[in-house]
Coordinates of C-alpha atoms in Angstrom, one line a residue:
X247 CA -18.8 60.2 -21.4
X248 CA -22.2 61.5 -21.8
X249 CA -22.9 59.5 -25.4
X250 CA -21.5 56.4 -23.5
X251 CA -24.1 57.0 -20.8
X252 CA -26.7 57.7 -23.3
X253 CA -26.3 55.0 -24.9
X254 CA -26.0 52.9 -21.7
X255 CA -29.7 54.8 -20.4
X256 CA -31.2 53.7 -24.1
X257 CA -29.8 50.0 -24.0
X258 CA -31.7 50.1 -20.6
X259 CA -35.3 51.2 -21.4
X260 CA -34.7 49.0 -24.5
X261 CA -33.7 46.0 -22.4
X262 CA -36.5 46.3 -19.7
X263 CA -39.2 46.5 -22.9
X264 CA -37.6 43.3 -24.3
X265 CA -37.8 41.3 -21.0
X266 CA -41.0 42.2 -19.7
X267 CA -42.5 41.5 -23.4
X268 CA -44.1 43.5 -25.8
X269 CA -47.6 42.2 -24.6
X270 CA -46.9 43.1 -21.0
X271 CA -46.2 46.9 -22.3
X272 CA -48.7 47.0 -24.7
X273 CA -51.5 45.9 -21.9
X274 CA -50.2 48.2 -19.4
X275 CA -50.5 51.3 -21.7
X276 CA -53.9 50.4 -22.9
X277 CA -55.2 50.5 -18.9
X278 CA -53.1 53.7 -18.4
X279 CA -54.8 54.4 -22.1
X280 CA -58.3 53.7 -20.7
X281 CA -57.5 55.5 -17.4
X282 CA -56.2 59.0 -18.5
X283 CA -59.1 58.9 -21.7
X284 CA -61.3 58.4 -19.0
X285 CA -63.4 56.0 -22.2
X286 CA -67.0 56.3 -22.0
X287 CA -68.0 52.7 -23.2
X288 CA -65.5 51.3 -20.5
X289 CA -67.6 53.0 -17.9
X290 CA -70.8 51.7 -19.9
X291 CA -69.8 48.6 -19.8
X292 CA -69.2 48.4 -15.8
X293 CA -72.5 50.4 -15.1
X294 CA -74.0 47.1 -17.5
X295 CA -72.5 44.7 -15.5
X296 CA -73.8 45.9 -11.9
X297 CA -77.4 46.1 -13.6
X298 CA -77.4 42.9 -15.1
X299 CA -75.9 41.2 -12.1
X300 CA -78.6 42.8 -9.7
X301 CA -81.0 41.9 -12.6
X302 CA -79.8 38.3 -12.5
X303 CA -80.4 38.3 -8.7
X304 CA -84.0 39.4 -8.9
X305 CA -84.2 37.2 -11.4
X306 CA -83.2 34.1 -9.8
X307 CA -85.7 35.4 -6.4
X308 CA -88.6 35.6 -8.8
X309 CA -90.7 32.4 -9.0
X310 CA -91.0 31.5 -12.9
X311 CA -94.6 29.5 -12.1
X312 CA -96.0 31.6 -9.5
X313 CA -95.1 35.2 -11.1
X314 CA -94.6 34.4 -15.1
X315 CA -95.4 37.6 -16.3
X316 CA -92.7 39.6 -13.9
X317 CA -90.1 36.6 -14.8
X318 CA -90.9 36.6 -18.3
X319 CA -90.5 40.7 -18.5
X320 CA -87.2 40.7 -16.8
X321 CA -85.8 37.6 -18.4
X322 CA -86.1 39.7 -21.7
X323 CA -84.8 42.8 -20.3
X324 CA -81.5 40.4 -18.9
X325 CA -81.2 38.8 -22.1
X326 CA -81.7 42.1 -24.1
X327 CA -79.0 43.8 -21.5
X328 CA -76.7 40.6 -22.2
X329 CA -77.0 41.1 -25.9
X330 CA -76.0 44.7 -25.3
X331 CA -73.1 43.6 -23.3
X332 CA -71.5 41.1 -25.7
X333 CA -71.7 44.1 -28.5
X334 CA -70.2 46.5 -26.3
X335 CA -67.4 43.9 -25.3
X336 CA -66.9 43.2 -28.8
X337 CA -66.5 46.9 -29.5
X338 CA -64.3 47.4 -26.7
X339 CA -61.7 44.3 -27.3
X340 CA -61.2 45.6 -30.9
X341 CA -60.4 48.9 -30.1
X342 CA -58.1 47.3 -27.5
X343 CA -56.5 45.3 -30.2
X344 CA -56.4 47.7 -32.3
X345 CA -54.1 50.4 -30.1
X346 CA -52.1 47.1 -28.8
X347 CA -50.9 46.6 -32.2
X348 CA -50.0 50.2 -33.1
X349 CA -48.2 50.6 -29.7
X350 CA -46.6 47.1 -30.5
X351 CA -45.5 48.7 -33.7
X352 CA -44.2 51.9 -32.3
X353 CA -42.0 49.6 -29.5
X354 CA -40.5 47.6 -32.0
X355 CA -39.5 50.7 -33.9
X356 CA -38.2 52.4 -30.5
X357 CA -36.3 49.2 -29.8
X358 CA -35.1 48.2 -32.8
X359 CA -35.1 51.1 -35.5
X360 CA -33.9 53.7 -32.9
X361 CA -30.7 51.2 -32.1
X362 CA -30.3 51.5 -35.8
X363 CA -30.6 55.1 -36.4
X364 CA -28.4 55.9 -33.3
X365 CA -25.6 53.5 -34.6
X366 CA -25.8 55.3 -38.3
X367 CA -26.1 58.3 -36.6
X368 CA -22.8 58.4 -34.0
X369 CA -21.0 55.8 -36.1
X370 CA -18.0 57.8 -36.9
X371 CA -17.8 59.7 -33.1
X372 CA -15.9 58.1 -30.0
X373 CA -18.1 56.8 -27.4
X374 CA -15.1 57.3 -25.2
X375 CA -11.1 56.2 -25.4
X376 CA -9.3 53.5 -23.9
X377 CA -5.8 54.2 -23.1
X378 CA -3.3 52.8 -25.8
X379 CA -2.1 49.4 -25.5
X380 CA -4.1 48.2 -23.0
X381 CA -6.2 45.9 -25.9
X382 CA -3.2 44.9 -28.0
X383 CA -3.7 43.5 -31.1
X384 CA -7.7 43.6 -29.8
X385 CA -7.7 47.2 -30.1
X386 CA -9.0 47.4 -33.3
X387 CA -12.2 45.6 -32.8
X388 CA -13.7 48.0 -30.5
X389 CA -13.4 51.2 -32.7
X390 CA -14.7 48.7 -35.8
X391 CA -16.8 49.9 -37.5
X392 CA -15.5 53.9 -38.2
X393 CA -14.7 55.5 -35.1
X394 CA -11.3 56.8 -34.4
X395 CA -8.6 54.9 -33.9
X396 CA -7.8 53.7 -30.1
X397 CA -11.9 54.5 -29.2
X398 CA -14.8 52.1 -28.5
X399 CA -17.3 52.9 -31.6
X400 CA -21.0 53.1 -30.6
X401 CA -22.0 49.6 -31.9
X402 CA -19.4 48.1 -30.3
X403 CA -20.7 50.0 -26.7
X404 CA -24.2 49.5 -27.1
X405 CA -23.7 45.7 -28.0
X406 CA -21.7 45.6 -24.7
X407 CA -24.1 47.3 -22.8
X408 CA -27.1 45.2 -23.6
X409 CA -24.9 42.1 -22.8
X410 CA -24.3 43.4 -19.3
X411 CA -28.0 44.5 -19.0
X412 CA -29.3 40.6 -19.8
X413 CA -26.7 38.9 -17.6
X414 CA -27.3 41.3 -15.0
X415 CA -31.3 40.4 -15.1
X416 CA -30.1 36.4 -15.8
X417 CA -28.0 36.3 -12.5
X418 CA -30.5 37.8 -10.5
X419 CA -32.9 35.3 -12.1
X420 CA -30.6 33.0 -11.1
X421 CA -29.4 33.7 -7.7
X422 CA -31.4 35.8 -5.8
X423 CA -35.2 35.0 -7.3
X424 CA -34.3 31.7 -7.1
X425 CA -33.2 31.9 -3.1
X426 CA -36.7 33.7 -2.2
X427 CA -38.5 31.0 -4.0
X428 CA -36.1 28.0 -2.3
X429 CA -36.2 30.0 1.1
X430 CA -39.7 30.8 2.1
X431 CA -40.2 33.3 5.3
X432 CA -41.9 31.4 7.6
X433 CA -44.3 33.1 10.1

């Protein structure tokens, strides 16, 4: 029973990565990425914004006729802080693209290459046994492809597993999701 649950536990993580998307996963580690790195040209960027915004204020304050030479200085320290910005934002969004397509690599290979290697892996062990004749003539489906005779072979578990996993998600789509949206709590 415990490489049935195993397998049950992996066809879950698995699952939940394939419905809430690659993207979705990818994003969400790149902020966790950004917020354990603690990333030095993230915080740059922020402490550029507040500047340039309070810059844009004072700007927009400042008479351009009546005090040209202060409006003329700080619109070319806003537009030289603006230029900064859109490097540093270009630098940032490639690195970011950059780790979301490694991570996207490494969750394809964890969702697909994994279910792979597990099947080669356990293909000739039971995941557990049924008790004889309860299948019939179906029996020998579920120890296809090499486990033992009268046992449910890994593939065979795993498939069924991640069948349950998306109808169990679909029917809750379905029914319950779909009542809280039909049956809004009124106040």
């Amino acid at each position: 029973m415990y490489l049935a649950t195993l397998i049950f536990l992996y066809a879950l993580i698995t699952e939940t990565i394939l419905i809430l998307g690659y993207s979705y996963v990818t994003r969400r580690a790149y902020q966790w990425y950004i917020n354990f790195t603690k990333d030095k040209r993230v915080a740059k960027q922020q402490k550029l914004k507040r500047d340039l915004l309070v810059l844009k204020n004072e700007l927009s304050q400042t008479s351009s006729q009546d005090e040209f030479a202060k409006w003329a200085k700080m619109r070319r320290k806003l537009d030289k802080g603006m230029a900064d910005l859109e490097k540093l934002t270009s630098d940032i969004n490639f690195n970011k693209a950059s780790f979301e397509l490694r991570a996207k690599s490494v969750l394809w290979f964890l969702v697909h290459g994994t279910r792979t290697i597990i099947v080669m892996w356990f293909a000739r062990q039971a995941t557990f046994y049924l008790p004889k004749g309860w299948f019939g003539p179906a029996e020998w489906f579920l120890w296809m492809p090499l486990a033992p005779k009268g046992a449910v072979s890994v593939a065979i578990w795993m498939s069924a597993c991640r069948q349950v996993i998306k109808q169990s998600v679909s029917m809750f789509n379905d029914f319950i999701l779909h009542k809280i949206k039909a049956d809004p709590v009124e106040n």
